[in-house]
Amino acid sequence: MNKRDEIIHIPEEELLSQRQFAEEFKQLPERPQTYFIVTYGCQMNAHDSEKLAGMLDGMGMTPAPRKEEADFVLHNTCCIRDNAERKALGNVTWLKEVKKERPHMLIGVCGCMVQEPGMAEKLLRQYPFVDVAFGTGNIHQLPELLYRAAETRRRVVAVPEEQSTIAEDLPIRRESLFQSYVTIMYGCNNFCSYCIVPYVRGRERSRTADDIVREVEALKKQGVQEIMLLGQNVNSYGNDVPGGVTFPQLLRRVTETGIPRVRFMTSHPKDLSDELIAEMAENPALCRHLHLPVQSGSNAILQAMNRKYTRESYLEKVEKIRKAAPDVGLTTDIIVAFPGETDRDFEDTMDLVRQVGYDSAFTFIYSPRVGTRAAEMSGRIDPALATERIERLIALQEEMTQMRFAEMIGRTESVLVTGQSKRDESQFTGKTSRNISVNFEGSADMIGRIVPVKITAASKTTLKGKI
Ligand code: 5AD
Ligand code: SF4
């Protein structure tokens, strides 16, 4: 580990000083009273928003029912594809009009987009109605930043040059009482040629196993049934800590807490070890689901993407999982129309999808991101052809999903009941261990519990069942 990679746990004094800012904020005359957080993007962002909400609660603020009514509206942004970014900026701009009517309103922008090179300057220049902007590395400083913006009524921007920090023990307002996110590592070292994440989230930093286990134990005490361990590439958990705990070892420790269900996201195929496959096969608390983004079925494209595995080695790993743990459902991410993708390359992807038979797949049209290597590549694909390809891929995946669902009919699945239908009060919904939604007739006391449900039918995206 060289000096640049050194992980700095944010010192206790810094976090204490943030708590002081929170207290001082409460004393401000005419301070903002209510907040609304708009979240874009992945689970990591959703979890960051839970931390942001926790801190705002700690500052004596309360959630507003609608953003138009809030005193502080914070946009936690995503920049993974161009449309995610445009959507966020469009919504921020829309608030400008609302702010004209309610001049005391404060507008904030945070998250990955702010961390993009040049974005903080652009926000200052082109979005003068934005009051607070901060990057993913400054989340823990929200009390201070908002205090300064509210007190001075001047604009406050904070973006770290390098991200090498981990903040423990931030307050968290969790969205669900029985399913929780737990971050195990931040950042990514992989530099897939299309991806902006390593630039905006920095290098890999693993939390210590002790900190993670402590968090899970506390969640278990609160009655949480299912946790989702989060990281850009969970399979390289611990690689940045000399003599560190490996990911399968961490899984063992986490499930030893007695928490009923453990999921994790995302696994990079290149780092999927035999040790992990064995743990999936043996450990009943691990959910029967593995998200294994393949991105493309063509070796030429995989190489241009810098994915560091081949179609063959990917399929070999799939084979191993199927053999060791046949009940594990696989899902994936696929990018179509990467620069230079030929018809042949695309057919290789279609073929791989047919061969694996995923439960479901997230499919994306390639979107160039400034600063990444792929953005400089020649061979851009015509948008009409890209659309045609993604439509064919989606249709194929729908067939595969139907095939998988059909296999499940007649089986009895453990379902974590997550909610009640708004339209029909007798209808409830939940998730199988394999992460598939099931609708069934139930009662309100089942919410938050794991119950056996017999699968009776399948629709396009969900299963139907009977208690
Ligand atoms: N264009 C399209 N899709 C992308 N993804 C990441 N970067 C891009 C991009 N530039 C997709 C990948 C990744 C998922 C989270 O988003 O499939 O696995
Ligand atoms: Fe992006 Fe690749 Fe890292 Fe995933 S593994 S976050 S796709 S660079």
CSV table of C-alpha atoms and ligand atoms in Angstrom, one decimal:
chain,number,residue,atom,x,y,z
A,1,MET,CA,0.0,0.0,0.0
A,2,ASN,CA,1.6,3.3,-0.9
A,3,LYS,CA,1.1,6.6,0.8
A,4,ARG,CA,-1.5,7.8,-1.6
A,5,ASP,CA,-3.7,4.8,-0.9
A,6,GLU,CA,-3.6,5.2,2.9
A,7,ILE,CA,-7.1,5.1,4.4
A,8,ILE,CA,-7.8,7.8,6.9
A,9,HIS,CA,-10.7,7.1,9.3
A,10,ILE,CA,-12.2,10.5,9.9
A,11,PRO,CA,-11.0,11.5,13.4
A,12,GLU,CA,-13.4,11.6,16.3
A,13,GLU,CA,-12.8,15.3,16.8
A,14,GLU,CA,-13.9,16.1,13.2
A,15,LEU,CA,-17.2,14.2,13.8
A,16,LEU,CA,-17.6,15.9,17.2
A,17,SER,CA,-17.1,19.3,15.6
A,18,GLN,CA,-19.9,18.3,13.1
A,19,ARG,CA,-22.2,17.6,16.1
A,20,GLN,CA,-21.4,21.0,17.4
A,21,PHE,CA,-22.3,22.6,14.1
A,22,ALA,CA,-25.6,20.6,14.3
A,23,GLU,CA,-26.3,22.1,17.8
A,24,GLU,CA,-25.4,25.6,16.6
A,25,PHE,CA,-27.6,25.2,13.6
A,26,LYS,CA,-30.6,24.6,15.9
A,27,GLN,CA,-29.9,28.0,17.6
A,28,LEU,CA,-30.0,29.9,14.3
A,29,PRO,CA,-32.9,32.4,14.1
A,30,GLU,CA,-35.1,31.6,11.0
A,31,ARG,CA,-33.2,28.4,10.3
A,32,PRO,CA,-34.6,25.9,7.7
A,33,GLN,CA,-37.0,23.6,9.5
A,34,THR,CA,-37.9,20.9,6.9
A,35,TYR,CA,-36.0,18.9,4.3
A,36,PHE,CA,-36.6,16.8,1.3
A,37,ILE,CA,-33.9,14.5,-0.3
A,38,VAL,CA,-34.2,13.5,-4.0
A,39,THR,CA,-32.1,10.4,-4.7
A,40,TYR,CA,-30.8,9.3,-8.1
A,41,GLY,CA,-28.8,6.2,-9.0
A,42,CYS,CA,-27.7,3.1,-7.2
A,43,GLN,CA,-28.1,1.5,-3.7
A,44,MET,CA,-24.9,3.2,-2.5
A,45,ASN,CA,-26.6,6.6,-3.2
A,46,ALA,CA,-29.8,5.4,-1.5
A,47,HIS,CA,-27.8,4.5,1.5
A,48,ASP,CA,-25.9,7.8,1.5
A,49,SER,CA,-29.3,9.5,1.5
A,50,GLU,CA,-30.2,7.6,4.6
A,51,LYS,CA,-27.1,9.0,6.3
A,52,LEU,CA,-27.8,12.6,5.0
A,53,ALA,CA,-31.4,12.3,6.4
A,54,GLY,CA,-29.9,11.0,9.7
A,55,MET,CA,-27.7,14.1,10.0
A,56,LEU,CA,-30.5,16.5,9.1
A,57,ASP,CA,-32.7,14.8,11.8
A,58,GLY,CA,-29.8,15.4,14.2
A,59,MET,CA,-29.9,19.1,13.2
A,60,GLY,CA,-33.5,19.4,14.5
A,61,MET,CA,-35.0,19.3,11.0
A,62,THR,CA,-38.0,17.1,9.9
A,63,PRO,CA,-38.8,15.6,6.5
A,64,ALA,CA,-41.3,17.6,4.3
A,65,PRO,CA,-44.0,15.6,2.5
A,66,ARG,CA,-43.2,17.3,-0.9
A,67,LYS,CA,-40.1,19.0,-2.2
A,68,GLU,CA,-42.0,22.2,-3.1
A,69,GLU,CA,-42.8,22.6,0.6
A,70,ALA,CA,-39.3,21.9,2.0
A,71,ASP,CA,-37.0,24.6,3.4
A,72,PHE,CA,-34.0,22.6,2.2
A,73,VAL,CA,-34.1,20.4,-0.9
A,74,LEU,CA,-31.0,18.2,-1.4
A,75,HIS,CA,-30.4,16.3,-4.7
A,76,ASN,CA,-28.1,13.3,-4.2
A,77,THR,CA,-27.0,12.8,-7.8
A,78,CYS,CA,-25.7,10.1,-10.1
A,79,CYS,CA,-23.5,10.5,-13.2
A,80,ILE,CA,-23.1,6.9,-14.4
A,81,ARG,CA,-24.9,7.7,-17.7
A,82,ASP,CA,-25.7,11.0,-19.4
A,83,ASN,CA,-29.5,10.6,-18.9
A,84,ALA,CA,-29.0,10.3,-15.1
A,85,GLU,CA,-27.1,13.5,-15.0
A,86,ARG,CA,-29.5,15.4,-17.3
A,87,LYS,CA,-32.5,14.3,-15.1
A,88,ALA,CA,-30.8,15.6,-12.0
A,89,LEU,CA,-29.8,18.9,-13.5
A,90,GLY,CA,-33.3,19.3,-15.0
A,91,ASN,CA,-34.9,18.8,-11.6
A,92,VAL,CA,-32.5,21.2,-9.9
A,93,THR,CA,-33.4,23.8,-12.6
A,94,TRP,CA,-37.1,23.3,-12.1
A,95,LEU,CA,-36.7,24.3,-8.4
A,96,LYS,CA,-35.4,27.7,-9.5
A,97,GLU,CA,-39.0,28.7,-10.2
A,98,VAL,CA,-40.2,27.4,-6.8
A,99,LYS,CA,-37.5,29.3,-5.1
A,100,LYS,CA,-38.7,32.6,-6.7
A,101,GLU,CA,-41.9,32.2,-4.7
A,102,ARG,CA,-40.2,30.9,-1.6
A,103,PRO,CA,-36.8,32.8,-1.4
A,104,HIS,CA,-35.8,31.4,2.0
A,105,MET,CA,-35.6,28.0,0.4
A,106,LEU,CA,-32.1,26.4,0.2
A,107,ILE,CA,-31.1,24.2,-2.6
A,108,GLY,CA,-28.4,21.6,-2.4
A,109,VAL,CA,-26.6,19.2,-4.8
A,110,CYS,CA,-24.4,16.4,-3.7
A,111,GLY,CA,-23.2,13.0,-4.7
A,112,CYS,CA,-21.3,11.6,-7.7
A,113,MET,CA,-22.1,14.3,-10.2
A,114,VAL,CA,-20.6,17.0,-8.0
A,115,GLN,CA,-17.4,15.0,-7.8
A,116,GLU,CA,-16.9,15.0,-11.6
A,117,PRO,CA,-14.0,17.1,-12.8
A,118,GLY,CA,-15.1,20.7,-13.5
A,119,MET,CA,-18.7,20.1,-12.2
A,120,ALA,CA,-18.4,22.2,-9.0
A,121,GLU,CA,-17.2,25.2,-11.1
A,122,LYS,CA,-20.1,24.6,-13.6
A,123,LEU,CA,-22.6,24.6,-10.7
A,124,LEU,CA,-21.3,27.8,-9.4
A,125,ARG,CA,-21.3,29.5,-12.7
A,126,GLN,CA,-24.5,28.2,-14.4
A,127,TYR,CA,-26.7,27.4,-11.3
A,128,PRO,CA,-26.5,30.5,-9.1
A,129,PHE,CA,-29.6,29.4,-7.2
A,130,VAL,CA,-27.8,26.4,-5.8
A,131,ASP,CA,-26.8,27.2,-2.2
A,132,VAL,CA,-24.8,24.1,-1.1
A,133,ALA,CA,-22.8,21.6,-3.2
A,134,PHE,CA,-20.6,18.8,-1.9
A,135,GLY,CA,-19.0,15.6,-3.2
A,136,THR,CA,-19.3,12.0,-2.0
A,137,GLY,CA,-16.3,12.5,0.2
A,138,ASN,CA,-17.8,15.4,2.2
A,139,ILE,CA,-21.1,13.8,3.3
A,140,HIS,CA,-20.1,13.8,7.0
A,141,GLN,CA,-19.6,17.6,6.7
A,142,LEU,CA,-23.3,18.3,5.9
A,143,PRO,CA,-24.0,20.0,9.4
A,144,GLU,CA,-21.2,22.4,8.9
A,145,LEU,CA,-21.9,23.2,5.2
A,146,LEU,CA,-25.6,23.8,5.8
A,147,TYR,CA,-24.9,25.8,8.9
A,148,ARG,CA,-22.6,28.1,6.9
A,149,ALA,CA,-25.1,28.4,4.1
A,150,ALA,CA,-28.0,29.2,6.4
A,151,GLU,CA,-26.0,31.6,8.6
A,152,THR,CA,-24.2,33.6,5.8
A,153,ARG,CA,-26.8,33.1,3.0
A,154,ARG,CA,-23.8,32.7,0.8
A,155,ARG,CA,-23.0,29.7,-1.4
A,156,VAL,CA,-21.0,26.9,0.1
A,157,VAL,CA,-19.1,24.3,-2.0
A,158,ALA,CA,-16.9,21.5,-0.8
A,159,VAL,CA,-15.3,18.8,-3.0
A,160,PRO,CA,-12.3,16.8,-1.8
A,161,GLU,CA,-9.4,16.5,-4.2
A,162,GLU,CA,-8.7,12.9,-3.2
A,163,GLN,CA,-11.0,10.5,-1.5
A,164,SER,CA,-9.3,8.4,1.0
A,165,THR,CA,-11.6,8.7,4.0
A,166,ILE,CA,-14.1,6.6,5.9
A,167,ALA,CA,-16.5,8.1,8.4
A,168,GLU,CA,-17.9,5.7,11.0
A,169,ASP,CA,-20.9,6.2,13.3
A,170,LEU,CA,-22.8,8.8,11.2
A,171,PRO,CA,-26.5,8.9,12.3
A,172,ILE,CA,-28.7,7.0,9.8
A,173,ARG,CA,-32.4,7.4,9.1
A,174,ARG,CA,-33.2,3.9,7.7
A,175,GLU,CA,-35.9,3.7,5.1
A,176,SER,CA,-37.1,0.2,6.2
A,177,LEU,CA,-37.3,-1.4,9.6
A,178,PHE,CA,-36.5,-4.9,8.4
A,179,GLN,CA,-34.2,-4.5,5.4
A,180,SER,CA,-31.0,-2.5,5.8
A,181,TYR,CA,-28.0,-1.5,3.7
A,182,VAL,CA,-24.6,-1.9,5.2
A,183,THR,CA,-21.6,-0.5,3.3
A,184,ILE,CA,-18.5,-2.7,3.5
A,185,MET,CA,-16.3,-0.8,1.1
A,186,TYR,CA,-16.1,2.5,-0.8
A,187,GLY,CA,-14.7,3.3,-4.2
A,188,CYS,CA,-13.4,1.1,-7.1
A,189,ASN,CA,-9.9,0.3,-8.5
A,190,ASN,CA,-11.0,-1.4,-11.7
A,191,PHE,CA,-11.2,1.4,-14.3
A,192,CYS,CA,-13.5,-0.4,-16.7
A,193,SER,CA,-13.0,1.8,-19.7
A,194,TYR,CA,-16.6,3.1,-19.9
A,195,CYS,CA,-17.1,3.8,-16.2
A,196,ILE,CA,-16.8,7.0,-14.3
A,197,VAL,CA,-17.2,5.5,-10.8
A,198,PRO,CA,-13.5,5.2,-10.0
A,199,TYR,CA,-13.1,8.9,-10.8
A,200,VAL,CA,-16.0,10.1,-8.7
A,201,ARG,CA,-15.8,7.6,-5.8
A,202,GLY,CA,-12.1,7.2,-5.5
A,203,ARG,CA,-10.0,4.2,-4.8
A,204,GLU,CA,-11.1,1.1,-2.8
A,205,ARG,CA,-11.4,1.6,0.9
A,206,SER,CA,-12.6,-1.3,3.1
A,207,ARG,CA,-14.3,-0.8,6.4
A,208,THR,CA,-12.9,-3.0,9.2
A,209,ALA,CA,-14.7,-6.3,9.7
A,210,ASP,CA,-15.2,-5.3,13.4
A,211,ASP,CA,-17.0,-2.1,12.5
A,212,ILE,CA,-19.2,-4.0,10.0
A,213,VAL,CA,-20.1,-6.8,12.4
A,214,ARG,CA,-20.9,-4.3,15.1
A,215,GLU,CA,-23.3,-2.5,12.8
A,216,VAL,CA,-25.0,-5.8,11.8
A,217,GLU,CA,-25.3,-6.8,15.5
A,218,ALA,CA,-27.0,-3.6,16.3
A,219,LEU,CA,-29.4,-4.0,13.3
A,220,LYS,CA,-30.2,-7.5,14.4
A,221,LYS,CA,-31.1,-6.3,17.9
A,222,GLN,CA,-33.5,-3.8,16.2
A,223,GLY,CA,-35.3,-6.7,14.5
A,224,VAL,CA,-33.8,-6.2,11.0
A,225,GLN,CA,-34.4,-9.4,9.0
A,226,GLU,CA,-32.3,-8.8,5.9
A,227,ILE,CA,-29.1,-6.8,5.2
A,228,MET,CA,-27.5,-5.9,1.9
A,229,LEU,CA,-23.8,-5.5,2.0
A,230,LEU,CA,-22.8,-2.8,-0.4
A,231,GLY,CA,-19.6,-2.2,-2.4
A,232,GLN,CA,-18.7,-1.4,-6.0
A,233,ASN,CA,-16.8,-4.7,-6.1
A,234,VAL,CA,-17.4,-6.7,-2.9
A,235,ASN,CA,-15.1,-9.5,-4.0
A,236,SER,CA,-12.1,-7.4,-3.5
A,237,TYR,CA,-13.1,-6.5,0.0
A,238,GLY,CA,-10.1,-6.4,2.3
A,239,ASN,CA,-7.5,-6.3,-0.4
A,240,ASP,CA,-6.5,-2.8,0.7
A,241,VAL,CA,-5.9,-3.9,4.3
A,242,PRO,CA,-2.7,-5.9,4.9
A,243,GLY,CA,-3.5,-9.2,6.4
A,244,GLY,CA,-7.2,-8.3,6.0
A,245,VAL,CA,-10.3,-10.4,6.2
A,246,THR,CA,-11.4,-11.8,2.8
A,247,PHE,CA,-15.0,-11.3,1.6
A,248,PRO,CA,-16.1,-14.9,2.2
A,249,GLN,CA,-14.6,-14.7,5.7
A,250,LEU,CA,-16.5,-11.5,6.2
A,251,LEU,CA,-19.7,-13.2,5.1
A,252,ARG,CA,-19.1,-15.9,7.6
A,253,ARG,CA,-18.6,-13.4,10.4
A,254,VAL,CA,-21.7,-11.4,9.4
A,255,THR,CA,-24.0,-14.4,9.2
A,256,GLU,CA,-22.7,-15.6,12.6
A,257,THR,CA,-24.5,-12.6,14.2
A,258,GLY,CA,-27.7,-14.6,13.5
A,259,ILE,CA,-29.2,-12.1,11.1
A,260,PRO,CA,-31.7,-14.2,9.1
A,261,ARG,CA,-30.8,-13.0,5.6
A,262,VAL,CA,-27.6,-11.5,4.0
A,263,ARG,CA,-27.3,-10.2,0.4
A,264,PHE,CA,-24.5,-8.4,-1.3
A,265,MET,CA,-23.8,-6.3,-4.4
A,266,THR,CA,-21.9,-6.1,-6.7
A,267,SER,CA,-19.5,-8.9,-7.6
A,268,HIS,CA,-16.9,-8.4,-10.3
A,269,PRO,CA,-16.6,-11.7,-12.2
A,270,LYS,CA,-12.8,-11.5,-12.4
A,271,ASP,CA,-12.6,-11.7,-8.5
A,272,LEU,CA,-15.3,-14.3,-7.9
A,273,SER,CA,-13.4,-16.9,-5.9
A,274,ASP,CA,-13.9,-20.6,-5.3
A,275,GLU,CA,-14.0,-19.7,-1.7
A,276,LEU,CA,-17.0,-17.5,-2.2
A,277,ILE,CA,-18.8,-20.1,-4.3
A,278,ALA,CA,-18.2,-22.6,-1.5
A,279,GLU,CA,-19.5,-20.1,1.1
A,280,MET,CA,-22.6,-19.5,-1.0
A,281,ALA,CA,-23.2,-23.2,-1.2
A,282,GLU,CA,-22.8,-23.9,2.5
A,283,ASN,CA,-24.1,-20.9,4.3
A,284,PRO,CA,-27.9,-21.0,4.5
A,285,ALA,CA,-28.1,-17.3,5.7
A,286,LEU,CA,-26.7,-16.1,2.4
A,287,CYS,CA,-29.5,-15.3,0.0
A,288,ARG,CA,-29.8,-17.4,-3.1
A,289,HIS,CA,-28.9,-14.6,-5.5
A,290,LEU,CA,-25.8,-13.5,-7.2
A,291,HIS,CA,-25.6,-10.3,-9.3
A,292,LEU,CA,-22.7,-10.9,-11.7
A,293,PRO,CA,-22.5,-8.1,-14.3
A,294,VAL,CA,-21.2,-9.6,-17.6
A,295,GLN,CA,-21.4,-6.3,-19.6
A,296,SER,CA,-20.8,-8.1,-23.0
A,297,GLY,CA,-20.6,-11.6,-24.4
A,298,SER,CA,-17.8,-10.7,-26.9
A,299,ASN,CA,-14.2,-11.2,-26.0
A,300,ALA,CA,-13.1,-8.2,-28.2
A,301,ILE,CA,-15.5,-5.9,-26.4
A,302,LEU,CA,-14.7,-7.3,-22.9
A,303,GLN,CA,-11.1,-6.5,-23.6
A,304,ALA,CA,-11.9,-3.0,-24.9
A,305,MET,CA,-13.9,-2.5,-21.7
A,306,ASN,CA,-10.9,-3.6,-19.6
A,307,ARG,CA,-13.0,-6.2,-17.8
A,308,LYS,CA,-10.1,-8.6,-17.3
A,309,TYR,CA,-12.1,-11.8,-18.0
A,310,THR,CA,-13.2,-13.6,-21.1
A,311,ARG,CA,-16.6,-15.0,-22.2
A,312,GLU,CA,-15.2,-18.5,-21.5
A,313,SER,CA,-13.8,-17.8,-18.0
A,314,TYR,CA,-17.1,-16.1,-17.1
A,315,LEU,CA,-19.2,-19.1,-18.3
A,316,GLU,CA,-16.8,-21.4,-16.4
A,317,LYS,CA,-17.6,-19.5,-13.2
A,318,VAL,CA,-21.3,-19.7,-13.9
A,319,GLU,CA,-20.9,-23.4,-14.4
A,320,LYS,CA,-19.2,-23.7,-11.0
A,321,ILE,CA,-21.9,-21.8,-9.2
A,322,ARG,CA,-24.6,-23.8,-10.9
A,323,LYS,CA,-22.9,-27.0,-9.8
A,324,ALA,CA,-22.2,-26.0,-6.2
A,325,ALA,CA,-25.4,-24.1,-5.6
A,326,PRO,CA,-28.0,-24.9,-8.2
A,327,ASP,CA,-30.7,-22.9,-6.5
A,328,VAL,CA,-28.8,-19.6,-6.8
A,329,GLY,CA,-30.4,-17.2,-9.3
A,330,LEU,CA,-28.1,-15.1,-11.4
A,331,THR,CA,-28.7,-11.5,-12.6
A,332,THR,CA,-26.5,-9.2,-14.6
A,333,ASP,CA,-25.8,-5.8,-16.2
A,334,ILE,CA,-25.2,-5.5,-19.9
A,335,ILE,CA,-24.1,-2.6,-22.0
A,336,VAL,CA,-25.0,-2.6,-25.7
A,337,ALA,CA,-23.5,-0.5,-28.5
A,338,PHE,CA,-20.1,0.0,-26.8
A,339,PRO,CA,-17.7,1.7,-29.4
A,340,GLY,CA,-16.8,-0.7,-32.1
A,341,GLU,CA,-19.5,-3.3,-31.2
A,342,THR,CA,-20.2,-5.3,-34.4
A,343,ASP,CA,-23.3,-7.3,-35.2
A,344,ARG,CA,-21.2,-10.4,-34.4
A,345,ASP,CA,-20.2,-9.0,-31.0
A,346,PHE,CA,-23.8,-8.3,-30.2
A,347,GLU,CA,-24.9,-11.8,-31.3
A,348,ASP,CA,-22.2,-13.1,-28.9
A,349,THR,CA,-24.0,-11.2,-26.1
A,350,MET,CA,-27.4,-12.6,-27.1
A,351,ASP,CA,-25.9,-16.1,-27.2
A,352,LEU,CA,-24.4,-15.7,-23.7
A,353,VAL,CA,-27.7,-14.5,-22.3
A,354,ARG,CA,-29.4,-17.5,-23.8
A,355,GLN,CA,-26.7,-19.8,-22.4
A,356,VAL,CA,-26.8,-18.4,-18.8
A,357,GLY,CA,-30.5,-17.9,-18.5
A,358,TYR,CA,-30.5,-15.0,-16.0
A,359,ASP,CA,-33.4,-14.4,-13.7
A,360,SER,CA,-33.2,-10.7,-14.9
A,361,ALA,CA,-30.8,-8.3,-16.4
A,362,PHE,CA,-30.3,-4.5,-16.3
A,363,THR,CA,-29.6,-3.4,-19.8
A,364,PHE,CA,-28.0,-0.1,-20.9
A,365,ILE,CA,-27.1,1.7,-24.1
A,366,TYR,CA,-23.5,2.8,-23.8
A,367,SER,CA,-23.2,6.4,-22.7
A,368,PRO,CA,-19.8,8.2,-23.2
A,369,ARG,CA,-18.5,9.8,-20.0
A,370,VAL,CA,-15.9,12.6,-20.3
A,371,GLY,CA,-12.6,11.6,-18.8
A,372,THR,CA,-13.0,7.8,-19.3
A,373,ARG,CA,-10.9,5.9,-21.9
A,374,ALA,CA,-13.9,4.6,-23.9
A,375,ALA,CA,-15.1,8.2,-24.5
A,376,GLU,CA,-12.0,8.6,-26.7
A,377,MET,CA,-12.5,5.4,-28.7
A,378,SER,CA,-13.7,5.5,-32.3
A,379,GLY,CA,-16.5,3.3,-33.7
A,380,ARG,CA,-19.5,5.0,-32.1
A,381,ILE,CA,-22.7,3.1,-32.8
A,382,ASP,CA,-25.6,4.7,-34.6
A,383,PRO,CA,-28.3,5.4,-32.0
A,384,ALA,CA,-31.0,3.7,-34.1
A,385,LEU,CA,-28.9,0.6,-34.2
A,386,ALA,CA,-28.2,0.8,-30.5
A,387,THR,CA,-32.0,1.0,-29.8
A,388,GLU,CA,-32.7,-1.9,-32.1
A,389,ARG,CA,-30.1,-4.0,-30.3
A,390,ILE,CA,-31.3,-3.2,-26.8
A,391,GLU,CA,-34.9,-4.0,-27.7
A,392,ARG,CA,-33.9,-7.4,-29.0
A,393,LEU,CA,-31.9,-8.0,-25.9
A,394,ILE,CA,-34.7,-7.0,-23.6
A,395,ALA,CA,-37.1,-9.3,-25.5
A,396,LEU,CA,-34.8,-12.2,-25.1
A,397,GLN,CA,-34.3,-11.5,-21.4
A,398,GLU,CA,-38.0,-11.4,-20.9
A,399,GLU,CA,-38.2,-14.9,-22.4
A,400,MET,CA,-35.5,-16.1,-20.1
A,401,THR,CA,-37.2,-14.6,-17.1
A,402,GLN,CA,-40.5,-16.4,-18.0
A,403,MET,CA,-38.5,-19.6,-18.3
A,404,ARG,CA,-37.0,-19.1,-14.8
A,405,PHE,CA,-40.4,-18.1,-13.3
A,406,ALA,CA,-42.1,-21.2,-14.8
A,407,GLU,CA,-39.5,-23.4,-13.0
A,408,MET,CA,-40.6,-21.8,-9.7
A,409,ILE,CA,-44.3,-22.6,-9.9
A,410,GLY,CA,-45.4,-25.2,-7.4
A,411,ARG,CA,-42.4,-24.6,-5.1
A,412,THR,CA,-42.7,-23.1,-1.6
A,413,GLU,CA,-40.4,-20.1,-1.1
A,414,SER,CA,-39.5,-18.2,2.1
A,415,VAL,CA,-40.7,-14.7,1.5
A,416,LEU,CA,-39.8,-11.6,3.4
A,417,VAL,CA,-43.0,-9.6,3.5
A,418,THR,CA,-42.2,-6.0,2.7
A,419,GLY,CA,-45.6,-4.3,2.2
A,420,GLN,CA,-49.3,-4.1,1.5
A,421,SER,CA,-50.8,-3.2,-1.9
A,422,LYS,CA,-52.3,0.3,-2.0
A,423,ARG,CA,-55.1,-0.8,-4.4
A,424,ASP,CA,-56.2,-4.0,-2.7
A,425,GLU,CA,-55.7,-4.2,1.1
A,426,SER,CA,-55.8,-8.0,1.2
A,427,GLN,CA,-52.8,-8.2,-1.2
A,428,PHE,CA,-49.2,-8.2,0.2
A,429,THR,CA,-45.8,-8.3,-1.5
A,430,GLY,CA,-42.4,-9.6,-0.5
A,431,LYS,CA,-39.1,-11.0,-1.8
A,432,THR,CA,-37.9,-14.5,-2.1
A,433,SER,CA,-34.3,-15.3,-1.1
A,434,ARG,CA,-33.6,-15.3,-4.8
A,435,ASN,CA,-34.7,-11.6,-4.9
A,436,ILE,CA,-37.9,-12.1,-6.9
A,437,SER,CA,-41.1,-10.2,-5.9
A,438,VAL,CA,-44.1,-12.3,-4.9
A,439,ASN,CA,-47.7,-11.1,-4.5
A,440,PHE,CA,-50.1,-13.0,-2.3
A,441,GLU,CA,-53.1,-12.7,0.0
A,442,GLY,CA,-52.0,-12.1,3.6
A,443,SER,CA,-52.5,-10.0,6.7
A,444,ALA,CA,-50.8,-6.9,8.1
A,445,ASP,CA,-49.1,-8.8,11.0
A,446,MET,CA,-46.9,-10.6,8.4
A,447,ILE,CA,-45.1,-7.4,7.3
A,448,GLY,CA,-41.5,-7.6,8.3
A,449,ARG,CA,-41.6,-11.4,8.8
A,450,ILE,CA,-40.3,-14.3,6.6
A,451,VAL,CA,-43.2,-16.6,5.7
A,452,PRO,CA,-43.6,-19.6,3.5
A,453,VAL,CA,-45.5,-18.9,0.2
A,454,LYS,CA,-46.4,-21.5,-2.4
A,455,ILE,CA,-45.8,-20.1,-5.9
A,456,THR,CA,-48.9,-20.6,-8.0
A,457,ALA,CA,-48.4,-18.4,-11.1
A,458,ALA,CA,-46.1,-15.8,-12.8
A,459,SER,CA,-46.7,-12.5,-14.5
A,460,LYS,CA,-44.1,-10.6,-16.5
A,461,THR,CA,-42.0,-9.3,-13.6
A,462,THR,CA,-43.4,-10.9,-10.4
A,463,LEU,CA,-44.7,-14.2,-9.0
A,464,LYS,CA,-48.1,-14.9,-7.5
A,465,GLY,CA,-48.4,-17.2,-4.5
A,466,LYS,CA,-50.5,-18.6,-1.6
A,467,ILE,CA,-49.6,-18.5,2.0
B,1,5AD,N1,-22.8,3.6,-20.2
B,1,5AD,C1,-23.7,2.7,-20.1
B,1,5AD,N2,-23.8,1.9,-19.0
B,1,5AD,C2,-22.9,2.1,-18.0
B,1,5AD,N3,-22.7,1.4,-16.8
B,1,5AD,C3,-21.6,2.0,-16.2
B,1,5AD,N4,-21.1,2.9,-17.0
B,1,5AD,C4,-21.8,3.0,-18.1
B,1,5AD,C5,-21.8,3.8,-19.3
B,1,5AD,N5,-20.9,4.8,-19.5
B,1,5AD,C6,-23.5,0.3,-16.4
B,1,5AD,C7,-22.7,-1.0,-16.2
B,1,5AD,C8,-22.7,-1.1,-14.7
B,1,5AD,C9,-24.0,-0.5,-14.3
B,1,5AD,C10,-24.0,-0.1,-12.9
B,1,5AD,O1,-24.1,0.6,-15.1
B,1,5AD,O2,-23.5,-2.0,-16.8
B,1,5AD,O3,-22.6,-2.4,-14.3
B,2,SF4,FE1,-17.4,0.9,-12.8
B,2,SF4,FE2,-16.1,-1.4,-13.4
B,2,SF4,FE3,-15.7,-0.3,-11.0
B,2,SF4,FE4,-18.1,-1.4,-11.6
B,2,SF4,S1,-16.0,-2.5,-11.5
B,2,SF4,S2,-17.8,0.6,-10.6
B,2,SF4,S3,-18.3,-0.9,-13.8
B,2,SF4,S4,-15.1,0.6,-13.0
